[in-house]
Amino acid sequence: MQEIYNAIQTAAIKIDYAIKHEDKGYSDNQNSTGDIQLKLDIHCDEIIESIFSSITTVKELASEEKAEPFTLHEEGRYLIGYDPLDGSSLADVNLSVGSIFGIYENDYSGANLKAAVYVVYGPRVEIVTADHEGVKLFRLEPDNTFAFIQEIRLKERGKLNAPGGTQKNWPSHHKALIESLFAEGYRLRYSGGMVPDLHQILLKGGGIFSYPGTTDVPAGKLRKVFEVFPFAFIYEQAGGEAIDGKQRLLDLKPEHIHDTTPCFFGSKEEIQKVRNSYANY
Ligand code: P6P
């Protein structure tokens, strides 16, 4: 697994450079969920594919930017589902963006996730890894190495509320849940970037991030394999919980590689509030 973590560190340095110095224009292509791809999306995907291609323990790659998974090394052990540059359009307005990696065995179900990693490209470049040893924060140093900073743990209850999705399309019980959190004094923290928004809640000790099913998109927007399962794994390893409103997210399986799901990530008390609000829906 360390070989994969090292490869992600190398990719992170190259991607950070690309974000800061390379063409931000749109390509002529769409990805499998219909998003028009930035040239940056495609280049970041190429950086990651190139770096993983030399790691023989990696059997298969599944990228959010490609229609289907593809085999790298037939005898490899790990399947890697990744989003090379999540929230890439935020780079145009100089907001933080990120890369997300789920490291699976056998298939891309939540139960087969063995480790998860994300990179935040912001004022600092930081990497968070989660495996059976816990959740660890690393930061890019001037000599282009990543220094261990701290373990990350969530408190039982936090103070931040990151409510995603188009509010006019929230179901009424979801709207009541979000309003009840603000009435309790939770602070709004939402940039539109899943990685920095979830990173902030982890580093500030807790709260809740939600991207619900909406009246126009009942299955939600965020992708199980590339985004949701990795963060569900990270939040659980940090002492929090991650559900779809009722079920534990890591108990779910993708129907297809780009499958999406409603998702809630947070401290235990906030996730219990979600269960209470969604119990009868
Ligand atoms: P909305 C970015 O496009 C993204 O995939 C996630 O990074 C983010 O959490 C979500 O979409 C934001 O979606 O509908 O709130 O703008």
PDB file of C-alpha atoms and ligand atoms in Angstrom:
ATOM      1  CA  MET A   1       0.000   0.000   0.000  1.00  0.00           C
ATOM      2  CA  GLN A   2       2.918   2.404   0.712  1.00  0.00           C
ATOM      3  CA  GLU A   3       3.929   2.118  -2.951  1.00  0.00           C
ATOM      4  CA  ILE A   4       0.474   3.429  -3.907  1.00  0.00           C
ATOM      5  CA  TYR A   5       0.653   6.230  -1.319  1.00  0.00           C
ATOM      6  CA  ASN A   6       4.069   7.248  -2.707  1.00  0.00           C
ATOM      7  CA  ALA A   7       2.669   7.275  -6.257  1.00  0.00           C
ATOM      8  CA  ILE A   8      -0.174   9.553  -5.137  1.00  0.00           C
ATOM      9  CA  GLN A   9       2.368  11.919  -3.569  1.00  0.00           C
ATOM     10  CA  THR A  10       4.256  12.098  -6.880  1.00  0.00           C
ATOM     11  CA  ALA A  11       1.030  12.676  -8.812  1.00  0.00           C
ATOM     12  CA  ALA A  12      -0.071  15.364  -6.335  1.00  0.00           C
ATOM     13  CA  ILE A  13       3.053  17.446  -6.969  1.00  0.00           C
ATOM     14  CA  LYS A  14       2.560  17.229 -10.756  1.00  0.00           C
ATOM     15  CA  ILE A  15      -1.171  17.995 -10.526  1.00  0.00           C
ATOM     16  CA  ASP A  16      -0.583  20.978  -8.231  1.00  0.00           C
ATOM     17  CA  TYR A  17       1.815  22.385 -10.847  1.00  0.00           C
ATOM     18  CA  ALA A  18      -0.718  21.743 -13.640  1.00  0.00           C
ATOM     19  CA  ILE A  19      -3.500  23.532 -11.711  1.00  0.00           C
ATOM     20  CA  LYS A  20      -1.310  26.602 -11.177  1.00  0.00           C
ATOM     21  CA  HIS A  21       0.374  26.866 -14.552  1.00  0.00           C
ATOM     22  CA  GLU A  22      -1.481  24.976 -17.303  1.00  0.00           C
ATOM     23  CA  ASP A  23      -4.371  25.639 -19.693  1.00  0.00           C
ATOM     24  CA  LYS A  24      -7.689  26.026 -17.903  1.00  0.00           C
ATOM     25  CA  GLY A  25      -9.798  25.811 -21.046  1.00  0.00           C
ATOM     26  CA  TYR A  26     -12.537  23.321 -21.857  1.00  0.00           C
ATOM     27  CA  SER A  27     -11.944  20.310 -24.092  1.00  0.00           C
ATOM     28  CA  ASP A  28     -14.358  19.108 -26.771  1.00  0.00           C
ATOM     29  CA  ASN A  29     -15.245  16.018 -24.685  1.00  0.00           C
ATOM     30  CA  GLN A  30     -17.838  15.075 -22.072  1.00  0.00           C
ATOM     31  CA  ASN A  31     -17.303  12.516 -19.301  1.00  0.00           C
ATOM     32  CA  SER A  32     -19.703   9.644 -18.633  1.00  0.00           C
ATOM     33  CA  THR A  33     -21.969  11.776 -16.487  1.00  0.00           C
ATOM     34  CA  GLY A  34     -22.225  14.476 -19.128  1.00  0.00           C
ATOM     35  CA  ASP A  35     -19.852  17.019 -17.599  1.00  0.00           C
ATOM     36  CA  ILE A  36     -17.820  18.899 -20.219  1.00  0.00           C
ATOM     37  CA  GLN A  37     -14.211  18.026 -19.432  1.00  0.00           C
ATOM     38  CA  LEU A  38     -11.639  20.712 -18.735  1.00  0.00           C
ATOM     39  CA  LYS A  39      -8.284  20.094 -20.436  1.00  0.00           C
ATOM     40  CA  LEU A  40      -7.054  19.997 -16.840  1.00  0.00           C
ATOM     41  CA  ASP A  41      -9.393  17.071 -16.017  1.00  0.00           C
ATOM     42  CA  ILE A  42      -7.912  15.069 -18.875  1.00  0.00           C
ATOM     43  CA  HIS A  43      -4.308  16.002 -18.077  1.00  0.00           C
ATOM     44  CA  CYS A  44      -4.665  15.140 -14.367  1.00  0.00           C
ATOM     45  CA  ASP A  45      -6.161  11.797 -15.348  1.00  0.00           C
ATOM     46  CA  GLU A  46      -3.174  11.167 -17.652  1.00  0.00           C
ATOM     47  CA  ILE A  47      -0.721  12.041 -14.835  1.00  0.00           C
ATOM     48  CA  ILE A  48      -2.355   9.527 -12.483  1.00  0.00           C
ATOM     49  CA  GLU A  49      -2.634   6.769 -15.098  1.00  0.00           C
ATOM     50  CA  SER A  50       1.014   7.200 -16.064  1.00  0.00           C
ATOM     51  CA  ILE A  51       2.243   7.014 -12.455  1.00  0.00           C
ATOM     52  CA  PHE A  52       0.135   3.958 -11.550  1.00  0.00           C
ATOM     53  CA  SER A  53       1.089   2.111 -14.765  1.00  0.00           C
ATOM     54  CA  SER A  54       4.483   1.202 -13.230  1.00  0.00           C
ATOM     55  CA  ILE A  55       2.991  -0.301 -10.027  1.00  0.00           C
ATOM     56  CA  THR A  56       2.470  -4.046 -10.547  1.00  0.00           C
ATOM     57  CA  THR A  57       0.189  -4.407  -7.479  1.00  0.00           C
ATOM     58  CA  VAL A  58      -2.398  -2.250  -9.304  1.00  0.00           C
ATOM     59  CA  LYS A  59      -4.644  -4.550 -11.324  1.00  0.00           C
ATOM     60  CA  GLU A  60      -7.202  -2.069 -12.649  1.00  0.00           C
ATOM     61  CA  LEU A  61      -7.976   1.651 -12.794  1.00  0.00           C
ATOM     62  CA  ALA A  62     -11.482   3.137 -12.828  1.00  0.00           C
ATOM     63  CA  SER A  63     -11.467   6.881 -13.448  1.00  0.00           C
ATOM     64  CA  GLU A  64     -14.387   9.274 -13.175  1.00  0.00           C
ATOM     65  CA  GLU A  65     -13.048  10.746 -16.429  1.00  0.00           C
ATOM     66  CA  LYS A  66     -13.268   7.438 -18.357  1.00  0.00           C
ATOM     67  CA  ALA A  67     -16.373   5.443 -19.345  1.00  0.00           C
ATOM     68  CA  GLU A  68     -15.048   2.032 -18.242  1.00  0.00           C
ATOM     69  CA  PRO A  69     -12.344   0.568 -15.949  1.00  0.00           C
ATOM     70  CA  PHE A  70      -9.237  -0.852 -17.661  1.00  0.00           C
ATOM     71  CA  THR A  71      -6.603  -3.400 -16.692  1.00  0.00           C
ATOM     72  CA  LEU A  72      -3.050  -2.318 -15.886  1.00  0.00           C
ATOM     73  CA  HIS A  73      -1.495  -5.540 -14.516  1.00  0.00           C
ATOM     74  CA  GLU A  74      -3.427  -8.826 -14.795  1.00  0.00           C
ATOM     75  CA  GLU A  75      -1.711 -10.263 -11.686  1.00  0.00           C
ATOM     76  CA  GLY A  76      -2.229  -7.099  -9.608  1.00  0.00           C
ATOM     77  CA  ARG A  77      -4.108  -7.060  -6.277  1.00  0.00           C
ATOM     78  CA  TYR A  78      -5.757  -3.642  -6.097  1.00  0.00           C
ATOM     79  CA  LEU A  79      -8.480  -1.887  -8.072  1.00  0.00           C
ATOM     80  CA  ILE A  80      -8.249   1.902  -7.815  1.00  0.00           C
ATOM     81  CA  GLY A  81     -11.351   4.056  -8.296  1.00  0.00           C
ATOM     82  CA  TYR A  82     -10.440   7.710  -8.483  1.00  0.00           C
ATOM     83  CA  ASP A  83     -11.579  11.212  -9.325  1.00  0.00           C
ATOM     84  CA  PRO A  84      -8.459  12.902 -10.718  1.00  0.00           C
ATOM     85  CA  LEU A  85      -9.613  16.472 -10.078  1.00  0.00           C
ATOM     86  CA  ASP A  86     -12.865  16.830  -8.206  1.00  0.00           C
ATOM     87  CA  GLY A  87     -14.548  20.216  -8.509  1.00  0.00           C
ATOM     88  CA  SER A  88     -12.072  21.188 -11.233  1.00  0.00           C
ATOM     89  CA  SER A  89     -14.156  24.188 -12.379  1.00  0.00           C
ATOM     90  CA  LEU A  90     -13.458  25.796  -8.963  1.00  0.00           C
ATOM     91  CA  ALA A  91      -9.822  26.210 -10.031  1.00  0.00           C
ATOM     92  CA  ASP A  92     -11.049  28.927 -12.441  1.00  0.00           C
ATOM     93  CA  VAL A  93     -12.127  31.042  -9.451  1.00  0.00           C
ATOM     94  CA  ASN A  94      -9.026  30.169  -7.432  1.00  0.00           C
ATOM     95  CA  LEU A  95     -10.787  27.951  -4.883  1.00  0.00           C
ATOM     96  CA  SER A  96      -9.370  24.708  -3.504  1.00  0.00           C
ATOM     97  CA  VAL A  97      -9.900  21.455  -5.422  1.00  0.00           C
ATOM     98  CA  GLY A  98      -8.893  17.848  -4.813  1.00  0.00           C
ATOM     99  CA  SER A  99      -8.127  14.320  -6.011  1.00  0.00           C
ATOM    100  CA  ILE A 100      -9.867  11.306  -4.455  1.00  0.00           C
ATOM    101  CA  PHE A 101      -8.705   7.654  -4.472  1.00  0.00           C
ATOM    102  CA  GLY A 102     -10.462   4.485  -3.322  1.00  0.00           C
ATOM    103  CA  ILE A 103      -8.216   1.399  -3.126  1.00  0.00           C
ATOM    104  CA  TYR A 104     -10.369  -1.731  -3.489  1.00  0.00           C
ATOM    105  CA  GLU A 105      -9.843  -5.506  -3.668  1.00  0.00           C
ATOM    106  CA  ASN A 106     -11.902  -7.862  -5.878  1.00  0.00           C
ATOM    107  CA  ASP A 107     -14.630  -5.355  -6.804  1.00  0.00           C
ATOM    108  CA  TYR A 108     -15.734  -1.741  -6.268  1.00  0.00           C
ATOM    109  CA  SER A 109     -18.260  -2.384  -3.495  1.00  0.00           C
ATOM    110  CA  GLY A 110     -17.975  -0.340  -0.297  1.00  0.00           C
ATOM    111  CA  ALA A 111     -17.203  -3.502   1.696  1.00  0.00           C
ATOM    112  CA  ASN A 112     -14.081  -4.140  -0.420  1.00  0.00           C
ATOM    113  CA  LEU A 113     -12.493  -0.748   0.144  1.00  0.00           C
ATOM    114  CA  LYS A 114      -9.124  -1.332   1.866  1.00  0.00           C
ATOM    115  CA  ALA A 115      -7.815   2.230   1.987  1.00  0.00           C
ATOM    116  CA  ALA A 116      -8.752   5.731   0.860  1.00  0.00           C
ATOM    117  CA  VAL A 117      -6.677   8.813   0.067  1.00  0.00           C
ATOM    118  CA  TYR A 118      -7.433  12.366  -0.932  1.00  0.00           C
ATOM    119  CA  VAL A 119      -5.282  15.348  -1.912  1.00  0.00           C
ATOM    120  CA  VAL A 120      -6.302  18.980  -1.283  1.00  0.00           C
ATOM    121  CA  TYR A 121      -4.774  21.562  -3.646  1.00  0.00           C
ATOM    122  CA  GLY A 122      -5.199  24.802  -1.701  1.00  0.00           C
ATOM    123  CA  PRO A 123      -2.936  27.381  -0.016  1.00  0.00           C
ATOM    124  CA  ARG A 124      -1.077  24.224   1.031  1.00  0.00           C
ATOM    125  CA  VAL A 125      -0.979  20.833  -0.684  1.00  0.00           C
ATOM    126  CA  GLU A 126      -2.124  18.242   1.842  1.00  0.00           C
ATOM    127  CA  ILE A 127      -2.766  14.503   1.641  1.00  0.00           C
ATOM    128  CA  VAL A 128      -4.990  12.474   3.967  1.00  0.00           C
ATOM    129  CA  THR A 129      -4.648   8.686   4.060  1.00  0.00           C
ATOM    130  CA  ALA A 130      -7.034   6.272   5.777  1.00  0.00           C
ATOM    131  CA  ASP A 131      -6.442   2.562   6.389  1.00  0.00           C
ATOM    132  CA  HIS A 132      -6.578   0.125   9.301  1.00  0.00           C
ATOM    133  CA  GLU A 133      -3.937   2.285  11.065  1.00  0.00           C
ATOM    134  CA  GLY A 134      -6.288   5.298  11.195  1.00  0.00           C
ATOM    135  CA  VAL A 135      -6.498   8.666   9.415  1.00  0.00           C
ATOM    136  CA  LYS A 136      -3.288  10.644   8.885  1.00  0.00           C
ATOM    137  CA  LEU A 137      -2.622  14.190   7.585  1.00  0.00           C
ATOM    138  CA  PHE A 138       0.516  14.961   5.537  1.00  0.00           C
ATOM    139  CA  ARG A 139       1.672  18.336   4.159  1.00  0.00           C
ATOM    140  CA  LEU A 140       3.926  19.183   1.196  1.00  0.00           C
ATOM    141  CA  GLU A 141       7.238  20.668   2.347  1.00  0.00           C
ATOM    142  CA  PRO A 142       9.589  23.018   0.386  1.00  0.00           C
ATOM    143  CA  ASP A 143      11.834  20.047  -0.488  1.00  0.00           C
ATOM    144  CA  ASN A 144       8.875  18.335  -2.240  1.00  0.00           C
ATOM    145  CA  THR A 145       8.464  15.699   0.477  1.00  0.00           C
ATOM    146  CA  PHE A 146       5.256  15.157   2.455  1.00  0.00           C
ATOM    147  CA  ALA A 147       5.656  15.531   6.235  1.00  0.00           C
ATOM    148  CA  PHE A 148       3.336  13.750   8.692  1.00  0.00           C
ATOM    149  CA  ILE A 149       1.366  16.409  10.602  1.00  0.00           C
ATOM    150  CA  GLN A 150      -1.212  14.658  12.778  1.00  0.00           C
ATOM    151  CA  GLU A 151      -3.786  11.890  13.234  1.00  0.00           C
ATOM    152  CA  ILE A 152      -7.349  13.048  12.465  1.00  0.00           C
ATOM    153  CA  ARG A 153     -10.268  12.204  14.797  1.00  0.00           C
ATOM    154  CA  LEU A 154     -13.845  13.503  14.736  1.00  0.00           C
ATOM    155  CA  LYS A 155     -15.586  14.562  17.972  1.00  0.00           C
ATOM    156  CA  GLU A 156     -19.017  13.094  18.802  1.00  0.00           C
ATOM    157  CA  ARG A 157     -20.557  16.426  17.748  1.00  0.00           C
ATOM    158  CA  GLY A 158     -19.233  19.351  15.670  1.00  0.00           C
ATOM    159  CA  LYS A 159     -20.184  22.896  14.645  1.00  0.00           C
ATOM    160  CA  LEU A 160     -20.079  22.964  10.820  1.00  0.00           C
ATOM    161  CA  ASN A 161     -22.869  22.340   8.315  1.00  0.00           C
ATOM    162  CA  ALA A 162     -22.082  21.821   4.606  1.00  0.00           C
ATOM    163  CA  PRO A 163     -25.462  21.462   2.796  1.00  0.00           C
ATOM    164  CA  GLY A 164     -25.061  20.477  -0.875  1.00  0.00           C
ATOM    165  CA  GLY A 165     -27.527  20.292  -3.704  1.00  0.00           C
ATOM    166  CA  THR A 166     -29.992  22.767  -5.195  1.00  0.00           C
ATOM    167  CA  GLN A 167     -32.098  23.988  -2.289  1.00  0.00           C
ATOM    168  CA  LYS A 168     -35.285  24.501  -4.311  1.00  0.00           C
ATOM    169  CA  ASN A 169     -35.163  20.754  -5.135  1.00  0.00           C
ATOM    170  CA  TRP A 170     -34.589  19.506  -1.568  1.00  0.00           C
ATOM    171  CA  PRO A 171     -37.323  17.201  -0.244  1.00  0.00           C
ATOM    172  CA  SER A 172     -39.257  18.903   2.586  1.00  0.00           C
ATOM    173  CA  HIS A 173     -37.856  16.624   5.327  1.00  0.00           C
ATOM    174  CA  HIS A 174     -34.315  17.392   4.160  1.00  0.00           C
ATOM    175  CA  LYS A 175     -35.009  21.126   4.194  1.00  0.00           C
ATOM    176  CA  ALA A 176     -36.371  20.815   7.756  1.00  0.00           C
ATOM    177  CA  LEU A 177     -33.215  18.905   8.821  1.00  0.00           C
ATOM    178  CA  ILE A 178     -30.853  21.563   7.426  1.00  0.00           C
ATOM    179  CA  GLU A 179     -32.889  24.405   8.952  1.00  0.00           C
ATOM    180  CA  SER A 180     -32.909  22.649  12.351  1.00  0.00           C
ATOM    181  CA  LEU A 181     -29.093  22.464  12.299  1.00  0.00           C
ATOM    182  CA  PHE A 182     -28.802  26.184  11.594  1.00  0.00           C
ATOM    183  CA  ALA A 183     -31.374  26.877  14.336  1.00  0.00           C
ATOM    184  CA  GLU A 184     -29.035  25.009  16.724  1.00  0.00           C
ATOM    185  CA  GLY A 185     -26.215  27.386  15.743  1.00  0.00           C
ATOM    186  CA  TYR A 186     -24.261  25.295  13.205  1.00  0.00           C
ATOM    187  CA  ARG A 187     -22.048  27.427  10.943  1.00  0.00           C
ATOM    188  CA  LEU A 188     -22.469  27.287   7.149  1.00  0.00           C
ATOM    189  CA  ARG A 189     -19.279  26.062   5.458  1.00  0.00           C
ATOM    190  CA  TYR A 190     -19.838  25.138   1.781  1.00  0.00           C
ATOM    191  CA  SER A 191     -17.547  25.918  -1.198  1.00  0.00           C
ATOM    192  CA  GLY A 192     -18.989  23.511  -3.782  1.00  0.00           C
ATOM    193  CA  GLY A 193     -15.815  21.424  -3.607  1.00  0.00           C
ATOM    194  CA  MET A 194     -16.394  18.055  -1.939  1.00  0.00           C
ATOM    195  CA  VAL A 195     -12.735  17.587  -0.994  1.00  0.00           C
ATOM    196  CA  PRO A 196     -12.081  20.953   0.747  1.00  0.00           C
ATOM    197  CA  ASP A 197     -15.574  20.939   2.303  1.00  0.00           C
ATOM    198  CA  LEU A 198     -15.093  17.479   3.853  1.00  0.00           C
ATOM    199  CA  HIS A 199     -11.452  18.251   4.722  1.00  0.00           C
ATOM    200  CA  GLN A 200     -12.530  21.324   6.705  1.00  0.00           C
ATOM    201  CA  ILE A 201     -15.058  19.323   8.778  1.00  0.00           C
ATOM    202  CA  LEU A 202     -12.417  16.663   9.517  1.00  0.00           C
ATOM    203  CA  LEU A 203      -9.791  19.222  10.588  1.00  0.00           C
ATOM    204  CA  LYS A 204     -12.266  21.303  12.612  1.00  0.00           C
ATOM    205  CA  GLY A 205     -13.314  18.212  14.550  1.00  0.00           C
ATOM    206  CA  GLY A 206     -16.786  17.583  13.214  1.00  0.00           C
ATOM    207  CA  GLY A 207     -20.162  18.586  11.782  1.00  0.00           C
ATOM    208  CA  ILE A 208     -21.993  17.327   8.729  1.00  0.00           C
ATOM    209  CA  PHE A 209     -21.730  17.333   4.929  1.00  0.00           C
ATOM    210  CA  SER A 210     -24.853  16.389   2.992  1.00  0.00           C
ATOM    211  CA  TYR A 211     -25.629  15.848  -0.660  1.00  0.00           C
ATOM    212  CA  PRO A 212     -29.200  14.452  -0.684  1.00  0.00           C
ATOM    213  CA  GLY A 213     -31.402  12.948  -3.320  1.00  0.00           C
ATOM    214  CA  THR A 214     -33.389  15.839  -4.776  1.00  0.00           C
ATOM    215  CA  THR A 215     -36.741  16.033  -6.576  1.00  0.00           C
ATOM    216  CA  ASP A 216     -34.907  16.393  -9.904  1.00  0.00           C
ATOM    217  CA  VAL A 217     -32.046  13.928  -9.138  1.00  0.00           C
ATOM    218  CA  PRO A 218     -33.355  11.351  -6.599  1.00  0.00           C
ATOM    219  CA  ALA A 219     -30.147   9.264  -6.762  1.00  0.00           C
ATOM    220  CA  GLY A 220     -28.002  12.279  -5.816  1.00  0.00           C
ATOM    221  CA  LYS A 221     -24.988  13.669  -7.688  1.00  0.00           C
ATOM    222  CA  LEU A 222     -21.894  12.250  -6.014  1.00  0.00           C
ATOM    223  CA  ARG A 223     -20.372   9.010  -7.373  1.00  0.00           C
ATOM    224  CA  LYS A 224     -20.153   5.931  -5.156  1.00  0.00           C
ATOM    225  CA  VAL A 225     -16.850   4.457  -6.407  1.00  0.00           C
ATOM    226  CA  PHE A 226     -14.764   7.601  -6.990  1.00  0.00           C
ATOM    227  CA  GLU A 227     -16.048   9.994  -4.276  1.00  0.00           C
ATOM    228  CA  VAL A 228     -18.596   8.618  -1.782  1.00  0.00           C
ATOM    229  CA  PHE A 229     -17.082   5.277  -0.694  1.00  0.00           C
ATOM    230  CA  PRO A 230     -13.586   6.751  -0.162  1.00  0.00           C
ATOM    231  CA  PHE A 231     -14.909   9.573   2.045  1.00  0.00           C
ATOM    232  CA  ALA A 232     -17.286   7.211   3.863  1.00  0.00           C
ATOM    233  CA  PHE A 233     -14.265   5.027   4.698  1.00  0.00           C
ATOM    234  CA  ILE A 234     -12.242   8.072   5.862  1.00  0.00           C
ATOM    235  CA  TYR A 235     -15.051   9.435   8.047  1.00  0.00           C
ATOM    236  CA  GLU A 236     -15.667   6.057   9.686  1.00  0.00           C
ATOM    237  CA  GLN A 237     -11.952   5.521  10.318  1.00  0.00           C
ATOM    238  CA  ALA A 238     -11.878   9.028  11.911  1.00  0.00           C
ATOM    239  CA  GLY A 239     -14.669   8.043  14.341  1.00  0.00           C
ATOM    240  CA  GLY A 240     -17.633   9.440  12.393  1.00  0.00           C
ATOM    241  CA  GLU A 241     -20.364   7.857  10.275  1.00  0.00           C
ATOM    242  CA  ALA A 242     -21.515   7.937   6.652  1.00  0.00           C
ATOM    243  CA  ILE A 243     -25.029   6.981   5.467  1.00  0.00           C
ATOM    244  CA  ASP A 244     -27.378   7.490   2.529  1.00  0.00           C
ATOM    245  CA  GLY A 245     -30.128   8.675   4.885  1.00  0.00           C
ATOM    246  CA  LYS A 246     -30.848   5.172   6.156  1.00  0.00           C
ATOM    247  CA  GLN A 247     -28.126   2.675   5.203  1.00  0.00           C
ATOM    248  CA  ARG A 248     -24.385   2.720   5.911  1.00  0.00           C
ATOM    249  CA  LEU A 249     -22.781   3.868   2.665  1.00  0.00           C
ATOM    250  CA  LEU A 250     -20.030   1.227   2.821  1.00  0.00           C
ATOM    251  CA  ASP A 251     -22.724  -1.483   2.785  1.00  0.00           C
ATOM    252  CA  LEU A 252     -23.755  -0.380  -0.718  1.00  0.00           C
ATOM    253  CA  LYS A 253     -22.623  -1.739  -4.081  1.00  0.00           C
ATOM    254  CA  PRO A 254     -22.421   0.226  -7.350  1.00  0.00           C
ATOM    255  CA  GLU A 255     -24.908  -0.873 -10.015  1.00  0.00           C
ATOM    256  CA  HIS A 256     -22.430   0.494 -12.583  1.00  0.00           C
ATOM    257  CA  ILE A 257     -19.058   2.209 -12.218  1.00  0.00           C
ATOM    258  CA  HIS A 258     -20.507   5.768 -12.411  1.00  0.00           C
ATOM    259  CA  ASP A 259     -23.404   5.049 -10.026  1.00  0.00           C
ATOM    260  CA  THR A 260     -24.361   7.856  -7.599  1.00  0.00           C
ATOM    261  CA  THR A 261     -26.033   7.955  -4.188  1.00  0.00           C
ATOM    262  CA  PRO A 262     -27.394  10.452  -1.687  1.00  0.00           C
ATOM    263  CA  CYS A 263     -24.733  10.839   1.003  1.00  0.00           C
ATOM    264  CA  PHE A 264     -24.244  12.210   4.509  1.00  0.00           C
ATOM    265  CA  PHE A 265     -20.816  12.303   6.199  1.00  0.00           C
ATOM    266  CA  GLY A 266     -20.308  13.537   9.761  1.00  0.00           C
ATOM    267  CA  SER A 267     -19.888  13.166  13.479  1.00  0.00           C
ATOM    268  CA  LYS A 268     -22.038  10.552  15.209  1.00  0.00           C
ATOM    269  CA  GLU A 269     -24.571  12.964  16.740  1.00  0.00           C
ATOM    270  CA  GLU A 270     -25.232  14.713  13.428  1.00  0.00           C
ATOM    271  CA  ILE A 271     -25.646  11.445  11.544  1.00  0.00           C
ATOM    272  CA  GLN A 272     -28.193  10.326  14.173  1.00  0.00           C
ATOM    273  CA  LYS A 273     -30.140  13.531  13.436  1.00  0.00           C
ATOM    274  CA  VAL A 274     -30.160  12.520   9.754  1.00  0.00           C
ATOM    275  CA  ARG A 275     -31.479   9.040  10.617  1.00  0.00           C
ATOM    276  CA  ASN A 276     -34.252  10.615  12.722  1.00  0.00           C
ATOM    277  CA  SER A 277     -35.207  13.030   9.908  1.00  0.00           C
ATOM    278  CA  TYR A 278     -35.198  10.316   7.216  1.00  0.00           C
ATOM    279  CA  ALA A 279     -36.804   7.542   9.292  1.00  0.00           C
ATOM    280  CA  ASN A 280     -40.253   7.890   7.692  1.00  0.00           C
ATOM    281  CA  TYR A 281     -39.175   8.579   4.069  1.00  0.00           C
TER     282      TYR A 281
HETATM  283  P1  P6P B   1     -23.509  21.488  -6.168  1.00  0.00           P
HETATM  284  C1  P6P B   1     -18.135  19.330  -7.786  1.00  0.00           C
HETATM  285  O1  P6P B   1     -18.721  19.515  -9.071  1.00  0.00           O
HETATM  286  C2  P6P B   1     -18.914  18.238  -7.090  1.00  0.00           C
HETATM  287  O2  P6P B   1     -18.840  17.052  -7.814  1.00  0.00           O
HETATM  288  C3  P6P B   1     -18.400  18.040  -5.672  1.00  0.00           C
HETATM  289  O3  P6P B   1     -17.047  18.346  -5.549  1.00  0.00           O
HETATM  290  C4  P6P B   1     -19.260  18.991  -4.843  1.00  0.00           C
HETATM  291  O4  P6P B   1     -19.462  18.561  -3.502  1.00  0.00           O
HETATM  292  C5  P6P B   1     -20.581  19.003  -5.619  1.00  0.00           C
HETATM  293  O5  P6P B   1     -20.270  18.647  -6.968  1.00  0.00           O
HETATM  294  C6  P6P B   1     -21.219  20.371  -5.593  1.00  0.00           C
HETATM  295  O6  P6P B   1     -22.455  20.244  -6.241  1.00  0.00           O
HETATM  296  O7  P6P B   1     -24.736  20.958  -6.862  1.00  0.00           O
HETATM  297  O8  P6P B   1     -23.752  21.801  -4.692  1.00  0.00           O
HETATM  298  O9  P6P B   1     -22.834  22.636  -6.885  1.00  0.00           O
END
